[in-house]
Amino acid sequence: MHTPDTFTVHGVTLHSRFFLGSAGYPSPQVLREALQASGAQVVTVGLRRSHASGADNGFVASVLQAVRERGGQLLPNTAGCRSATEAVALAHMARELYGTHWIKLEVVGDEHTLQPCPWGTLEAATQLVKDGFAVFPYCTDDLVSAQRLVDAGCQVLMPWGAPIGSGQGLLNPWALRTLRARLPDITLVVDAGLGLPSHAAQAMELGFDAVLLNSAVSQAREPIRMARAFAHAVQAGRLGFEAGAMAPQPMAVASTPVTGRPLLIG
């Protein structure tokens, strides 16, 4: 029998490797049911996006209640920030508002791809670590940038699979595999660009600790069913990684070796 799978992030023990975002759902009720179906314990919420209009239409309240009911962990994010200064200020606001030192750090560097700015992200991460935050930086799959964030004190990295919201899956598995190999002691979470449960399974098969996604569930025709599908895919991918995949071969290898002469039955 397979033992329950747990891992620890910033001192918190988690049994779900599926992190889920809370934006873009058709209603607070669908959001709550999708969170329940996903089994996710870590749920992100965008402070700037949620309060931009002065009202959240019940979505943030639904997230907070669902997280509390599950004994989970809220992960506020700095989505929409364009500078390190802006991201640091928003992180401090989130800590005061939600009572958590966890923060998903996002500093946009390009308006077309929404690619995170490596310099702004590093600057903000360095300051936030000094300020006592548990920083979850959203970054690209570039190894050197990732190493600089680790040097700044980040214990978790969240490299993208593809541009956020694109649903393209893992565009550069080689780079992600390299990150996993070179940063064996860092918690790695594939964040952004996943569109199908198979994308999540692939990330987990590479040895990543978790995946985070939002649009693939919130924009699905049936978000609740899709949340359940991703939950199963994450579990399957993790089991596949733990089991140890066979080595690929350049040519056919008989699964049932036959030696000697063939046996003919008349």
PDB file of N, CA, C and O in Angstrom, residues 163-228:
ATOM      1  N   PRO A 163       4.248  30.896 -20.868  1.00  0.00           N
ATOM      2  CA  PRO A 163       3.678  32.181 -20.446  1.00  0.00           C
ATOM      3  C   PRO A 163       2.339  31.997 -19.710  1.00  0.00           C
ATOM      4  O   PRO A 163       1.527  31.148 -20.084  1.00  0.00           O
ATOM      5  N   ILE A 164       2.135  32.806 -18.708  1.00  0.00           N
ATOM      6  CA  ILE A 164       0.976  32.678 -17.831  1.00  0.00           C
ATOM      7  C   ILE A 164      -0.332  32.756 -18.625  1.00  0.00           C
ATOM      8  O   ILE A 164      -0.498  33.592 -19.514  1.00  0.00           O
ATOM      9  N   GLY A 165      -1.233  31.848 -18.333  1.00  0.00           N
ATOM     10  CA  GLY A 165      -2.538  31.839 -18.980  1.00  0.00           C
ATOM     11  C   GLY A 165      -2.549  31.276 -20.388  1.00  0.00           C
ATOM     12  O   GLY A 165      -3.604  31.246 -21.029  1.00  0.00           O
ATOM     13  N   SER A 166      -1.407  30.810 -20.900  1.00  0.00           N
ATOM     14  CA  SER A 166      -1.338  30.364 -22.298  1.00  0.00           C
ATOM     15  C   SER A 166      -1.808  28.930 -22.490  1.00  0.00           C
ATOM     16  O   SER A 166      -2.207  28.544 -23.585  1.00  0.00           O
ATOM     17  N   GLY A 167      -1.725  28.106 -21.458  1.00  0.00           N
ATOM     18  CA  GLY A 167      -2.160  26.714 -21.565  1.00  0.00           C
ATOM     19  C   GLY A 167      -1.309  25.859 -22.497  1.00  0.00           C
ATOM     20  O   GLY A 167      -1.755  24.811 -22.957  1.00  0.00           O
ATOM     21  N   GLN A 168      -0.064  26.268 -22.749  1.00  0.00           N
ATOM     22  CA  GLN A 168       0.783  25.558 -23.704  1.00  0.00           C
ATOM     23  C   GLN A 168       1.529  24.372 -23.100  1.00  0.00           C
ATOM     24  O   GLN A 168       2.132  23.576 -23.828  1.00  0.00           O
ATOM     25  N   GLY A 169       1.548  24.263 -21.796  1.00  0.00           N
ATOM     26  CA  GLY A 169       2.269  23.155 -21.180  1.00  0.00           C
ATOM     27  C   GLY A 169       3.737  23.481 -20.985  1.00  0.00           C
ATOM     28  O   GLY A 169       4.136  24.641 -20.929  1.00  0.00           O
ATOM     29  N   LEU A 170       4.571  22.450 -20.887  1.00  0.00           N
ATOM     30  CA  LEU A 170       5.995  22.629 -20.626  1.00  0.00           C
ATOM     31  C   LEU A 170       6.732  22.862 -21.940  1.00  0.00           C
ATOM     32  O   LEU A 170       7.013  21.926 -22.682  1.00  0.00           O
ATOM     33  N   LEU A 171       7.070  24.116 -22.227  1.00  0.00           N
ATOM     34  CA  LEU A 171       7.726  24.449 -23.495  1.00  0.00           C
ATOM     35  C   LEU A 171       9.195  24.041 -23.517  1.00  0.00           C
ATOM     36  O   LEU A 171       9.751  23.794 -24.581  1.00  0.00           O
ATOM     37  N   ASN A 172       9.821  23.973 -22.346  1.00  0.00           N
ATOM     38  CA  ASN A 172      11.245  23.640 -22.289  1.00  0.00           C
ATOM     39  C   ASN A 172      11.514  22.631 -21.180  1.00  0.00           C
ATOM     40  O   ASN A 172      12.088  22.974 -20.136  1.00  0.00           O
ATOM     41  N   PRO A 173      11.134  21.376 -21.393  1.00  0.00           N
ATOM     42  CA  PRO A 173      11.370  20.359 -20.363  1.00  0.00           C
ATOM     43  C   PRO A 173      12.843  20.219 -20.000  1.00  0.00           C
ATOM     44  O   PRO A 173      13.181  19.920 -18.849  1.00  0.00           O
ATOM     45  N   TRP A 174      13.729  20.436 -20.980  1.00  0.00           N
ATOM     46  CA  TRP A 174      15.162  20.320 -20.700  1.00  0.00           C
ATOM     47  C   TRP A 174      15.585  21.316 -19.630  1.00  0.00           C
ATOM     48  O   TRP A 174      16.318  20.963 -18.689  1.00  0.00           O
ATOM     49  N   ALA A 175      15.137  22.570 -19.745  1.00  0.00           N
ATOM     50  CA  ALA A 175      15.510  23.587 -18.771  1.00  0.00           C
ATOM     51  C   ALA A 175      14.946  23.247 -17.394  1.00  0.00           C
ATOM     52  O   ALA A 175      15.622  23.420 -16.370  1.00  0.00           O
ATOM     53  N   LEU A 176      13.722  22.769 -17.351  1.00  0.00           N
ATOM     54  CA  LEU A 176      13.117  22.394 -16.078  1.00  0.00           C
ATOM     55  C   LEU A 176      13.838  21.198 -15.464  1.00  0.00           C
ATOM     56  O   LEU A 176      14.070  21.148 -14.247  1.00  0.00           O
ATOM     57  N   ARG A 177      14.204  20.249 -16.288  1.00  0.00           N
ATOM     58  CA  ARG A 177      14.955  19.089 -15.803  1.00  0.00           C
ATOM     59  C   ARG A 177      16.316  19.526 -15.245  1.00  0.00           C
ATOM     60  O   ARG A 177      16.789  19.000 -14.226  1.00  0.00           O
ATOM     61  N   THR A 178      16.921  20.512 -15.901  1.00  0.00           N
ATOM     62  CA  THR A 178      18.195  21.032 -15.426  1.00  0.00           C
ATOM     63  C   THR A 178      18.052  21.709 -14.072  1.00  0.00           C
ATOM     64  O   THR A 178      18.884  21.523 -13.165  1.00  0.00           O
ATOM     65  N   LEU A 179      16.993  22.495 -13.899  1.00  0.00           N
ATOM     66  CA  LEU A 179      16.741  23.120 -12.609  1.00  0.00           C
ATOM     67  C   LEU A 179      16.611  22.063 -11.511  1.00  0.00           C
ATOM     68  O   LEU A 179      17.177  22.221 -10.419  1.00  0.00           O
ATOM     69  N   ARG A 180      15.873  21.016 -11.790  1.00  0.00           N
ATOM     70  CA  ARG A 180      15.676  19.973 -10.786  1.00  0.00           C
ATOM     71  C   ARG A 180      17.000  19.304 -10.422  1.00  0.00           C
ATOM     72  O   ARG A 180      17.258  19.026  -9.244  1.00  0.00           O
ATOM     73  N   ALA A 181      17.831  19.059 -11.424  1.00  0.00           N
ATOM     74  CA  ALA A 181      19.100  18.383 -11.183  1.00  0.00           C
ATOM     75  C   ALA A 181      20.093  19.272 -10.433  1.00  0.00           C
ATOM     76  O   ALA A 181      20.839  18.804  -9.568  1.00  0.00           O
ATOM     77  N   ARG A 182      20.104  20.566 -10.757  1.00  0.00           N
ATOM     78  CA  ARG A 182      21.100  21.461 -10.175  1.00  0.00           C
ATOM     79  C   ARG A 182      20.677  22.055  -8.832  1.00  0.00           C
ATOM     80  O   ARG A 182      21.523  22.582  -8.101  1.00  0.00           O
ATOM     81  N   LEU A 183      19.395  22.009  -8.529  1.00  0.00           N
ATOM     82  CA  LEU A 183      18.890  22.567  -7.268  1.00  0.00           C
ATOM     83  C   LEU A 183      18.129  21.492  -6.495  1.00  0.00           C
ATOM     84  O   LEU A 183      16.930  21.618  -6.223  1.00  0.00           O
ATOM     85  N   PRO A 184      18.819  20.418  -6.117  1.00  0.00           N
ATOM     86  CA  PRO A 184      18.126  19.268  -5.516  1.00  0.00           C
ATOM     87  C   PRO A 184      17.499  19.553  -4.160  1.00  0.00           C
ATOM     88  O   PRO A 184      16.563  18.857  -3.748  1.00  0.00           O
ATOM     89  N   ASP A 185      17.988  20.573  -3.442  1.00  0.00           N
ATOM     90  CA  ASP A 185      17.493  20.844  -2.096  1.00  0.00           C
ATOM     91  C   ASP A 185      16.466  21.974  -2.045  1.00  0.00           C
ATOM     92  O   ASP A 185      16.005  22.353  -0.967  1.00  0.00           O
ATOM     93  N   ILE A 186      16.120  22.506  -3.219  1.00  0.00           N
ATOM     94  CA  ILE A 186      15.163  23.615  -3.279  1.00  0.00           C
ATOM     95  C   ILE A 186      13.790  23.080  -3.685  1.00  0.00           C
ATOM     96  O   ILE A 186      13.683  22.221  -4.567  1.00  0.00           O
ATOM     97  N   THR A 187      12.749  23.568  -3.039  1.00  0.00           N
ATOM     98  CA  THR A 187      11.386  23.211  -3.423  1.00  0.00           C
ATOM     99  C   THR A 187      11.060  23.908  -4.737  1.00  0.00           C
ATOM    100  O   THR A 187      11.121  25.135  -4.826  1.00  0.00           O
ATOM    101  N   LEU A 188      10.739  23.120  -5.759  1.00  0.00           N
ATOM    102  CA  LEU A 188      10.449  23.653  -7.084  1.00  0.00           C
ATOM    103  C   LEU A 188       8.988  23.395  -7.438  1.00  0.00           C
ATOM    104  O   LEU A 188       8.509  22.260  -7.356  1.00  0.00           O
ATOM    105  N   VAL A 189       8.297  24.451  -7.839  1.00  0.00           N
ATOM    106  CA  VAL A 189       6.881  24.379  -8.189  1.00  0.00           C
ATOM    107  C   VAL A 189       6.707  24.942  -9.595  1.00  0.00           C
ATOM    108  O   VAL A 189       6.996  26.118  -9.823  1.00  0.00           O
ATOM    109  N   VAL A 190       6.255  24.129 -10.538  1.00  0.00           N
ATOM    110  CA  VAL A 190       5.967  24.655 -11.872  1.00  0.00           C
ATOM    111  C   VAL A 190       4.728  25.532 -11.785  1.00  0.00           C
ATOM    112  O   VAL A 190       3.671  25.101 -11.327  1.00  0.00           O
ATOM    113  N   ASP A 191       4.879  26.765 -12.223  1.00  0.00           N
ATOM    114  CA  ASP A 191       3.807  27.749 -12.093  1.00  0.00           C
ATOM    115  C   ASP A 191       3.603  28.450 -13.429  1.00  0.00           C
ATOM    116  O   ASP A 191       4.533  29.024 -13.981  1.00  0.00           O
ATOM    117  N   ALA A 192       2.404  28.395 -13.934  1.00  0.00           N
ATOM    118  CA  ALA A 192       1.985  29.133 -15.134  1.00  0.00           C
ATOM    119  C   ALA A 192       2.175  28.332 -16.419  1.00  0.00           C
ATOM    120  O   ALA A 192       3.159  27.611 -16.587  1.00  0.00           O
ATOM    121  N   GLY A 193       1.192  28.475 -17.297  1.00  0.00           N
ATOM    122  CA  GLY A 193       1.266  27.898 -18.633  1.00  0.00           C
ATOM    123  C   GLY A 193       0.685  26.514 -18.783  1.00  0.00           C
ATOM    124  O   GLY A 193       0.600  26.004 -19.898  1.00  0.00           O
ATOM    125  N   LEU A 194       0.279  25.879 -17.691  1.00  0.00           N
ATOM    126  CA  LEU A 194      -0.289  24.539 -17.795  1.00  0.00           C
ATOM    127  C   LEU A 194      -1.745  24.635 -18.243  1.00  0.00           C
ATOM    128  O   LEU A 194      -2.502  25.481 -17.756  1.00  0.00           O
ATOM    129  N   GLY A 195      -2.137  23.755 -19.154  1.00  0.00           N
ATOM    130  CA  GLY A 195      -3.503  23.800 -19.660  1.00  0.00           C
ATOM    131  C   GLY A 195      -4.253  22.498 -19.524  1.00  0.00           C
ATOM    132  O   GLY A 195      -5.487  22.487 -19.491  1.00  0.00           O
ATOM    133  N   LEU A 196      -3.523  21.386 -19.449  1.00  0.00           N
ATOM    134  CA  LEU A 196      -4.125  20.060 -19.396  1.00  0.00           C
ATOM    135  C   LEU A 196      -3.592  19.273 -18.203  1.00  0.00           C
ATOM    136  O   LEU A 196      -2.451  19.491 -17.779  1.00  0.00           O
ATOM    137  N   PRO A 197      -4.378  18.347 -17.678  1.00  0.00           N
ATOM    138  CA  PRO A 197      -3.872  17.490 -16.610  1.00  0.00           C
ATOM    139  C   PRO A 197      -2.581  16.770 -16.991  1.00  0.00           C
ATOM    140  O   PRO A 197      -1.702  16.574 -16.146  1.00  0.00           O
ATOM    141  N   SER A 198      -2.437  16.407 -18.268  1.00  0.00           N
ATOM    142  CA  SER A 198      -1.215  15.725 -18.701  1.00  0.00           C
ATOM    143  C   SER A 198       0.004  16.623 -18.538  1.00  0.00           C
ATOM    144  O   SER A 198       1.114  16.141 -18.299  1.00  0.00           O
ATOM    145  N   HIS A 199      -0.170  17.946 -18.656  1.00  0.00           N
ATOM    146  CA  HIS A 199       0.944  18.870 -18.439  1.00  0.00           C
ATOM    147  C   HIS A 199       1.410  18.800 -16.981  1.00  0.00           C
ATOM    148  O   HIS A 199       2.612  18.818 -16.696  1.00  0.00           O
ATOM    149  N   ALA A 200       0.460  18.740 -16.069  1.00  0.00           N
ATOM    150  CA  ALA A 200       0.798  18.651 -14.650  1.00  0.00           C
ATOM    151  C   ALA A 200       1.501  17.333 -14.343  1.00  0.00           C
ATOM    152  O   ALA A 200       2.482  17.293 -13.590  1.00  0.00           O
ATOM    153  N   ALA A 201       1.006  16.255 -14.929  1.00  0.00           N
ATOM    154  CA  ALA A 201       1.639  14.944 -14.723  1.00  0.00           C
ATOM    155  C   ALA A 201       3.078  14.969 -15.223  1.00  0.00           C
ATOM    156  O   ALA A 201       3.990  14.433 -14.573  1.00  0.00           O
ATOM    157  N   GLN A 202       3.309  15.596 -16.368  1.00  0.00           N
ATOM    158  CA  GLN A 202       4.662  15.673 -16.916  1.00  0.00           C
ATOM    159  C   GLN A 202       5.589  16.434 -15.981  1.00  0.00           C
ATOM    160  O   GLN A 202       6.744  16.020 -15.761  1.00  0.00           O
ATOM    161  N   ALA A 203       5.117  17.531 -15.421  1.00  0.00           N
ATOM    162  CA  ALA A 203       5.943  18.302 -14.488  1.00  0.00           C
ATOM    163  C   ALA A 203       6.308  17.466 -13.267  1.00  0.00           C
ATOM    164  O   ALA A 203       7.459  17.484 -12.805  1.00  0.00           O
ATOM    165  N   MET A 204       5.345  16.733 -12.760  1.00  0.00           N
ATOM    166  CA  MET A 204       5.609  15.907 -11.586  1.00  0.00           C
ATOM    167  C   MET A 204       6.546  14.742 -11.916  1.00  0.00           C
ATOM    168  O   MET A 204       7.368  14.344 -11.091  1.00  0.00           O
ATOM    169  N   GLU A 205       6.442  14.211 -13.122  1.00  0.00           N
ATOM    170  CA  GLU A 205       7.335  13.121 -13.539  1.00  0.00           C
ATOM    171  C   GLU A 205       8.786  13.593 -13.624  1.00  0.00           C
ATOM    172  O   GLU A 205       9.715  12.784 -13.500  1.00  0.00           O
ATOM    173  N   LEU A 206       8.988  14.903 -13.831  1.00  0.00           N
ATOM    174  CA  LEU A 206      10.340  15.458 -13.865  1.00  0.00           C
ATOM    175  C   LEU A 206      10.937  15.600 -12.468  1.00  0.00           C
ATOM    176  O   LEU A 206      12.109  15.949 -12.330  1.00  0.00           O
ATOM    177  N   GLY A 207      10.129  15.366 -11.452  1.00  0.00           N
ATOM    178  CA  GLY A 207      10.619  15.457 -10.090  1.00  0.00           C
ATOM    179  C   GLY A 207      10.315  16.759  -9.383  1.00  0.00           C
ATOM    180  O   GLY A 207      10.852  17.022  -8.300  1.00  0.00           O
ATOM    181  N   PHE A 208       9.434  17.584  -9.970  1.00  0.00           N
ATOM    182  CA  PHE A 208       9.063  18.820  -9.298  1.00  0.00           C
ATOM    183  C   PHE A 208       8.206  18.505  -8.078  1.00  0.00           C
ATOM    184  O   PHE A 208       7.522  17.482  -8.021  1.00  0.00           O
ATOM    185  N   ASP A 209       8.269  19.397  -7.103  1.00  0.00           N
ATOM    186  CA  ASP A 209       7.601  19.138  -5.835  1.00  0.00           C
ATOM    187  C   ASP A 209       6.106  19.408  -5.884  1.00  0.00           C
ATOM    188  O   ASP A 209       5.341  18.811  -5.120  1.00  0.00           O
ATOM    189  N   ALA A 210       5.692  20.297  -6.779  1.00  0.00           N
ATOM    190  CA  ALA A 210       4.274  20.647  -6.875  1.00  0.00           C
ATOM    191  C   ALA A 210       4.047  21.430  -8.159  1.00  0.00           C
ATOM    192  O   ALA A 210       4.998  21.807  -8.852  1.00  0.00           O
ATOM    193  N   VAL A 211       2.780  21.674  -8.466  1.00  0.00           N
ATOM    194  CA  VAL A 211       2.417  22.554  -9.573  1.00  0.00           C
ATOM    195  C   VAL A 211       1.393  23.566  -9.062  1.00  0.00           C
ATOM    196  O   VAL A 211       0.619  23.277  -8.147  1.00  0.00           O
ATOM    197  N   LEU A 212       1.424  24.743  -9.658  1.00  0.00           N
ATOM    198  CA  LEU A 212       0.433  25.773  -9.357  1.00  0.00           C
ATOM    199  C   LEU A 212      -0.200  26.219 -10.669  1.00  0.00           C
ATOM    200  O   LEU A 212       0.508  26.478 -11.645  1.00  0.00           O
ATOM    201  N   LEU A 213      -1.504  26.293 -10.681  1.00  0.00           N
ATOM    202  CA  LEU A 213      -2.203  26.755 -11.879  1.00  0.00           C
ATOM    203  C   LEU A 213      -3.502  27.431 -11.479  1.00  0.00           C
ATOM    204  O   LEU A 213      -3.960  27.307 -10.335  1.00  0.00           O
ATOM    205  N   ASN A 214      -4.082  28.140 -12.419  1.00  0.00           N
ATOM    206  CA  ASN A 214      -5.326  28.848 -12.173  1.00  0.00           C
ATOM    207  C   ASN A 214      -6.255  28.739 -13.369  1.00  0.00           C
ATOM    208  O   ASN A 214      -7.314  28.109 -13.308  1.00  0.00           O
ATOM    209  N   SER A 215      -5.863  29.346 -14.488  1.00  0.00           N
ATOM    210  CA  SER A 215      -6.763  29.455 -15.640  1.00  0.00           C
ATOM    211  C   SER A 215      -7.218  28.113 -16.173  1.00  0.00           C
ATOM    212  O   SER A 215      -8.346  27.978 -16.664  1.00  0.00           O
ATOM    213  N   ALA A 216      -6.361  27.088 -16.112  1.00  0.00           N
ATOM    214  CA  ALA A 216      -6.722  25.775 -16.649  1.00  0.00           C
ATOM    215  C   ALA A 216      -7.955  25.209 -15.955  1.00  0.00           C
ATOM    216  O   ALA A 216      -8.717  24.436 -16.552  1.00  0.00           O
ATOM    217  N   VAL A 217      -8.159  25.601 -14.703  1.00  0.00           N
ATOM    218  CA  VAL A 217      -9.353  25.164 -13.971  1.00  0.00           C
ATOM    219  C   VAL A 217     -10.462  26.209 -14.083  1.00  0.00           C
ATOM    220  O   VAL A 217     -11.590  25.900 -14.459  1.00  0.00           O
ATOM    221  N   SER A 218     -10.153  27.469 -13.782  1.00  0.00           N
ATOM    222  CA  SER A 218     -11.206  28.491 -13.732  1.00  0.00           C
ATOM    223  C   SER A 218     -11.851  28.740 -15.088  1.00  0.00           C
ATOM    224  O   SER A 218     -13.024  29.094 -15.164  1.00  0.00           O
ATOM    225  N   GLN A 219     -11.095  28.535 -16.185  1.00  0.00           N
ATOM    226  CA  GLN A 219     -11.618  28.785 -17.520  1.00  0.00           C
ATOM    227  C   GLN A 219     -12.125  27.521 -18.219  1.00  0.00           C
ATOM    228  O   GLN A 219     -12.551  27.585 -19.376  1.00  0.00           O
ATOM    229  N   ALA A 220     -12.075  26.393 -17.540  1.00  0.00           N
ATOM    230  CA  ALA A 220     -12.581  25.150 -18.123  1.00  0.00           C
ATOM    231  C   ALA A 220     -14.105  25.200 -18.233  1.00  0.00           C
ATOM    232  O   ALA A 220     -14.772  25.942 -17.494  1.00  0.00           O
ATOM    233  N   ARG A 221     -14.661  24.408 -19.132  1.00  0.00           N
ATOM    234  CA  ARG A 221     -16.116  24.356 -19.278  1.00  0.00           C
ATOM    235  C   ARG A 221     -16.752  23.874 -17.978  1.00  0.00           C
ATOM    236  O   ARG A 221     -17.817  24.359 -17.569  1.00  0.00           O
ATOM    237  N   GLU A 222     -16.095  22.934 -17.291  1.00  0.00           N
ATOM    238  CA  GLU A 222     -16.559  22.425 -16.006  1.00  0.00           C
ATOM    239  C   GLU A 222     -15.401  22.517 -15.013  1.00  0.00           C
ATOM    240  O   GLU A 222     -14.631  21.563 -14.846  1.00  0.00           O
ATOM    241  N   PRO A 223     -15.246  23.655 -14.335  1.00  0.00           N
ATOM    242  CA  PRO A 223     -14.102  23.858 -13.448  1.00  0.00           C
ATOM    243  C   PRO A 223     -13.964  22.813 -12.348  1.00  0.00           C
ATOM    244  O   PRO A 223     -12.843  22.402 -12.019  1.00  0.00           O
ATOM    245  N   ILE A 224     -15.074  22.378 -11.793  1.00  0.00           N
ATOM    246  CA  ILE A 224     -15.000  21.431 -10.679  1.00  0.00           C
ATOM    247  C   ILE A 224     -14.457  20.091 -11.153  1.00  0.00           C
ATOM    248  O   ILE A 224     -13.564  19.498 -10.517  1.00  0.00           O
ATOM    249  N   ARG A 225     -14.949  19.618 -12.276  1.00  0.00           N
ATOM    250  CA  ARG A 225     -14.459  18.361 -12.827  1.00  0.00           C
ATOM    251  C   ARG A 225     -12.990  18.487 -13.234  1.00  0.00           C
ATOM    252  O   ARG A 225     -12.191  17.568 -13.036  1.00  0.00           O
ATOM    253  N   MET A 226     -12.615  19.644 -13.804  1.00  0.00           N
ATOM    254  CA  MET A 226     -11.229  19.840 -14.209  1.00  0.00           C
ATOM    255  C   MET A 226     -10.306  19.882 -13.002  1.00  0.00           C
ATOM    256  O   MET A 226      -9.179  19.366 -13.046  1.00  0.00           O
ATOM    257  N   ALA A 227     -10.746  20.481 -11.919  1.00  0.00           N
ATOM    258  CA  ALA A 227      -9.940  20.507 -10.690  1.00  0.00           C
ATOM    259  C   ALA A 227      -9.673  19.089 -10.203  1.00  0.00           C
ATOM    260  O   ALA A 227      -8.554  18.753  -9.782  1.00  0.00           O
ATOM    261  N   ARG A 228     -10.684  18.247 -10.282  1.00  0.00           N
ATOM    262  CA  ARG A 228     -10.518  16.852  -9.865  1.00  0.00           C
ATOM    263  C   ARG A 228      -9.555  16.112 -10.793  1.00  0.00           C
ATOM    264  O   ARG A 228      -8.722  15.318 -10.348  1.00  0.00           O
TER     265      ARG A 228
END
